[in-house]
mmCIF file of C-alpha atoms in Angstrom:
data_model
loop_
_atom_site.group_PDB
_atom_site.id
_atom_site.type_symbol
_atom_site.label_atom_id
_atom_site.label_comp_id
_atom_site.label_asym_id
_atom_site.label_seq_id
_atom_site.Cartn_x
_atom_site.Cartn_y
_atom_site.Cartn_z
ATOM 1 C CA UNK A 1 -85.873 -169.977 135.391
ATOM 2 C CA UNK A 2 -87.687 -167.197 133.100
ATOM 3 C CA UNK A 3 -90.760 -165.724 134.351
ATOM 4 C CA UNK A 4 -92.495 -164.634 130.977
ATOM 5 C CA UNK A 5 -95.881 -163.607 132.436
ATOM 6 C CA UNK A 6 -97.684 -160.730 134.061
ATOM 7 C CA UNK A 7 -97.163 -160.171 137.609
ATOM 8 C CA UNK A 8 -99.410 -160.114 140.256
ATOM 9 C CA UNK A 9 -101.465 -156.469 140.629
ATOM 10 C CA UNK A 10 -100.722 -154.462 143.386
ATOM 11 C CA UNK A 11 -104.490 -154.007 143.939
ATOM 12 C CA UNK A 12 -106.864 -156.536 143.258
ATOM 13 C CA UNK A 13 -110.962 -155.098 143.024
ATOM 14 C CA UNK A 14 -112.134 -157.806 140.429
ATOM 15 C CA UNK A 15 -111.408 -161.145 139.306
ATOM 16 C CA UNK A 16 -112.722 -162.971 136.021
ATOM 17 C CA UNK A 17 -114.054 -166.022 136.388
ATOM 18 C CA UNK A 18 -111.040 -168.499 136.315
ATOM 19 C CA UNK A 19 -108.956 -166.392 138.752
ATOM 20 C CA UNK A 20 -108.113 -167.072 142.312
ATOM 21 C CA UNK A 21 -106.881 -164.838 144.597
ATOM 22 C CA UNK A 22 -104.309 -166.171 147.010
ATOM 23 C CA UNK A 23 -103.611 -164.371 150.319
ATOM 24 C CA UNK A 24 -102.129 -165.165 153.165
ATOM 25 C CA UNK A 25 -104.201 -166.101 156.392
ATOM 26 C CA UNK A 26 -103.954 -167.049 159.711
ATOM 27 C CA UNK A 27 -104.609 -170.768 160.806
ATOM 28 C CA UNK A 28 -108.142 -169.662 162.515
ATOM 29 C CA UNK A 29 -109.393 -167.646 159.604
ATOM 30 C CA UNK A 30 -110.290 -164.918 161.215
ATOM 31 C CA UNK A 31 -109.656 -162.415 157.751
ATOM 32 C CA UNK A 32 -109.615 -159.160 159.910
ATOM 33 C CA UNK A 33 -107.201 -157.018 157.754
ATOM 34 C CA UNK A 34 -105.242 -156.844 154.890
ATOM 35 C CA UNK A 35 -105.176 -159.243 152.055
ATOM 36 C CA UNK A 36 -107.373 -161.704 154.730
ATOM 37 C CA UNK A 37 -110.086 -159.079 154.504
ATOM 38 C CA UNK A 38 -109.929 -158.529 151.147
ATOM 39 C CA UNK A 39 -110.597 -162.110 150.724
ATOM 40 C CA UNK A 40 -113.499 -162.544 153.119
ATOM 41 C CA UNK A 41 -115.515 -159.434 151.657
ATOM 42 C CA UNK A 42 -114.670 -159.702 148.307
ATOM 43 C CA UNK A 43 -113.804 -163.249 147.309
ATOM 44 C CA UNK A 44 -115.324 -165.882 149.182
ATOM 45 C CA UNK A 45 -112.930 -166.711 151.560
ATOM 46 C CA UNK A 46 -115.133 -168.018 154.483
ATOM 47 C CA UNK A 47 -114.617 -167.114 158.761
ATOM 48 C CA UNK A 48 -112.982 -169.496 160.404
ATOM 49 C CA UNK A 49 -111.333 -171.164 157.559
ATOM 50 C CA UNK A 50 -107.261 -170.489 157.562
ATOM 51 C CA UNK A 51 -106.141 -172.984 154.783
ATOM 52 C CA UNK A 52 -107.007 -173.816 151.083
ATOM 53 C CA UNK A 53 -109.407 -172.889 148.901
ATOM 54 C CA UNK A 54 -112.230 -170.901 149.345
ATOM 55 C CA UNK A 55 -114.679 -169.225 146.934
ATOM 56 C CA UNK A 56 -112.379 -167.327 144.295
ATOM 57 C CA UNK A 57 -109.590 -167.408 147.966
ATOM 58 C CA UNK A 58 -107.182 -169.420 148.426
ATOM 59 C CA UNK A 59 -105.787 -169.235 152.247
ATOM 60 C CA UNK A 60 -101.979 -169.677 152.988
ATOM 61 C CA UNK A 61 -101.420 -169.461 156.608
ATOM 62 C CA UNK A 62 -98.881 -166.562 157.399
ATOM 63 C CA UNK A 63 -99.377 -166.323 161.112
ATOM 64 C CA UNK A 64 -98.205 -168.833 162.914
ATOM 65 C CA UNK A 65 -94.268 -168.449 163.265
ATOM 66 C CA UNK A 66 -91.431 -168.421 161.176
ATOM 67 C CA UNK A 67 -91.098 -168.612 157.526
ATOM 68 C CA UNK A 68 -90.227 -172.525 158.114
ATOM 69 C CA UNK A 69 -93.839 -173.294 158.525
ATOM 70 C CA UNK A 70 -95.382 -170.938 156.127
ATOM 71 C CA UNK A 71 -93.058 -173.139 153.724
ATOM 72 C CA UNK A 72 -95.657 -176.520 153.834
ATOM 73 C CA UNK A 73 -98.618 -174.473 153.017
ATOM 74 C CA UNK A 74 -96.959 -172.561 149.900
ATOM 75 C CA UNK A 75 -95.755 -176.479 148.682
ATOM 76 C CA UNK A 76 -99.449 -177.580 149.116
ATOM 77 C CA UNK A 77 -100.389 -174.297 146.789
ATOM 78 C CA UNK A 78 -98.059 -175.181 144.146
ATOM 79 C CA UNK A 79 -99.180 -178.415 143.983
ATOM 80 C CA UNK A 80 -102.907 -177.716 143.712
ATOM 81 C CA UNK A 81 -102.504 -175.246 141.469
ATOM 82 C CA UNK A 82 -100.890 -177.719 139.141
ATOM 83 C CA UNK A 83 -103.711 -179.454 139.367
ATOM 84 C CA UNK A 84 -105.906 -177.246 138.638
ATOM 85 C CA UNK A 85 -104.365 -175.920 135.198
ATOM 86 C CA UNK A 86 -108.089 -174.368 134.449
ATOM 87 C CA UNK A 87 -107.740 -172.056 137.424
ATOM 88 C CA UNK A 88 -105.356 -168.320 137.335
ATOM 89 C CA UNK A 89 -104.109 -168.156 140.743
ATOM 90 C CA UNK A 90 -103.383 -164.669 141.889
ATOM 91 C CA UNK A 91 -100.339 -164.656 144.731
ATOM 92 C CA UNK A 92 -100.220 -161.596 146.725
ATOM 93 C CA UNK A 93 -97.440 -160.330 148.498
ATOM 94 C CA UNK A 94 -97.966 -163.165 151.548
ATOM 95 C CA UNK A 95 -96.885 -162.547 154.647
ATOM 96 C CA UNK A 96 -95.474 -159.466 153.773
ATOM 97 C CA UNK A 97 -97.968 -157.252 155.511
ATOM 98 C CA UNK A 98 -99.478 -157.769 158.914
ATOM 99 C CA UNK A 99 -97.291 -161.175 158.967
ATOM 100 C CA UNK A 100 -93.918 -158.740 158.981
ATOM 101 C CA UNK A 101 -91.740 -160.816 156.436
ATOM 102 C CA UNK A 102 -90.219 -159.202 153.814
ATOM 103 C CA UNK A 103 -90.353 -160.160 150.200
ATOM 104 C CA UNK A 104 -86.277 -161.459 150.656
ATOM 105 C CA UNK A 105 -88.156 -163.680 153.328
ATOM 106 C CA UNK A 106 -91.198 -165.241 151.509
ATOM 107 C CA UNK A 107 -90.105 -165.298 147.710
ATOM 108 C CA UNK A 108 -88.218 -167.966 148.100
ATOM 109 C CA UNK A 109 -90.902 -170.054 148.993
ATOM 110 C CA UNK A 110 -92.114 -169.458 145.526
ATOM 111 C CA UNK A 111 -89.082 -170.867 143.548
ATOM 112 C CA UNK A 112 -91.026 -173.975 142.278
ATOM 113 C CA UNK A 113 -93.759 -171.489 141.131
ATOM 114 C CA UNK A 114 -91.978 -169.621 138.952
ATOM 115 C CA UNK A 115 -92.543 -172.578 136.434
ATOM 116 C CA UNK A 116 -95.857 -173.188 137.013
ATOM 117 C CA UNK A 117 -97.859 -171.159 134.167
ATOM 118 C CA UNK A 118 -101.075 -170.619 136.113
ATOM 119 C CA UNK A 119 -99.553 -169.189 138.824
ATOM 120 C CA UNK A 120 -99.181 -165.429 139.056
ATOM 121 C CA UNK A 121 -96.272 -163.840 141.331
ATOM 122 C CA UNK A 122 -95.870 -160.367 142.360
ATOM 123 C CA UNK A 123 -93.642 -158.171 141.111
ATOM 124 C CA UNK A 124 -91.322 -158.211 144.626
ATOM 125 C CA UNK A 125 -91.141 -161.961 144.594
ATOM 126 C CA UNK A 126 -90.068 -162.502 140.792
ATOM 127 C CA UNK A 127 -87.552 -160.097 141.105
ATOM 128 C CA UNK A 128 -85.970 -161.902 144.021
ATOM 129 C CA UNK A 129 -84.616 -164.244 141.213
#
């Protein structure tokens, strides 16, 4: 696979109109820290909402064991964001924060994504590959 596109920014202030930013979440969407509360005061994500999209958010639950069931949610994201070709979704480093995976851990979740055009990876995860 050749990933022939920007990668994700390591800190996301802004997005333009068409972008999504992707972050992971717990399943009660409570977005206390990290990406979460980036998300909830900056891009719609909305309290008490762990999953999908939300605003310019889109909530992968990180939280809730091992990287087994964080696996479902990330299939669900690639397959929406197929869907929605007209959207730039923005994938930060999930579960690699307050979660405690490390990028070995969660990139492979992201193998199908690396040929989805819309679909922005971070650095960490692309280089996995």
């Amino acid at each position: 696979m050749i990933y022939n596109r920007k990668f994700t920014p390591e800190r996301i202030v802004s997005l333009a109109e068409n972008e999504i930013f992707v972050f992971g979440s717990n399943l009660a969407g409570a977005h206390g820290g990290g990406a979460a509360r980036i998300a909830y005061d900056k891009f719609g994500a909305v309290w008490g909402k762990g999953v999908g999209l939300q605003g310019q958010s889109y909530a992968i639950p990180t939280m809730q064991g091992g990287v087994e069931t964080i696996k479902p949610y990330v299939d669900e994201f690639i397959l929406f964001a197929k869907e929605y070709k007209h959207l730039t979704f923005l994938v930060t480093r999930i579960g690699c924060g307050i979660a405690g995976f490390s990028d070995d851990e969660i990139a492979p979740l992201f193998k199908e994504a690396l040929c989805v055009s819309n679909i922005i990876l971070p650095k960490e995860f692309v280089e996995y590959f």
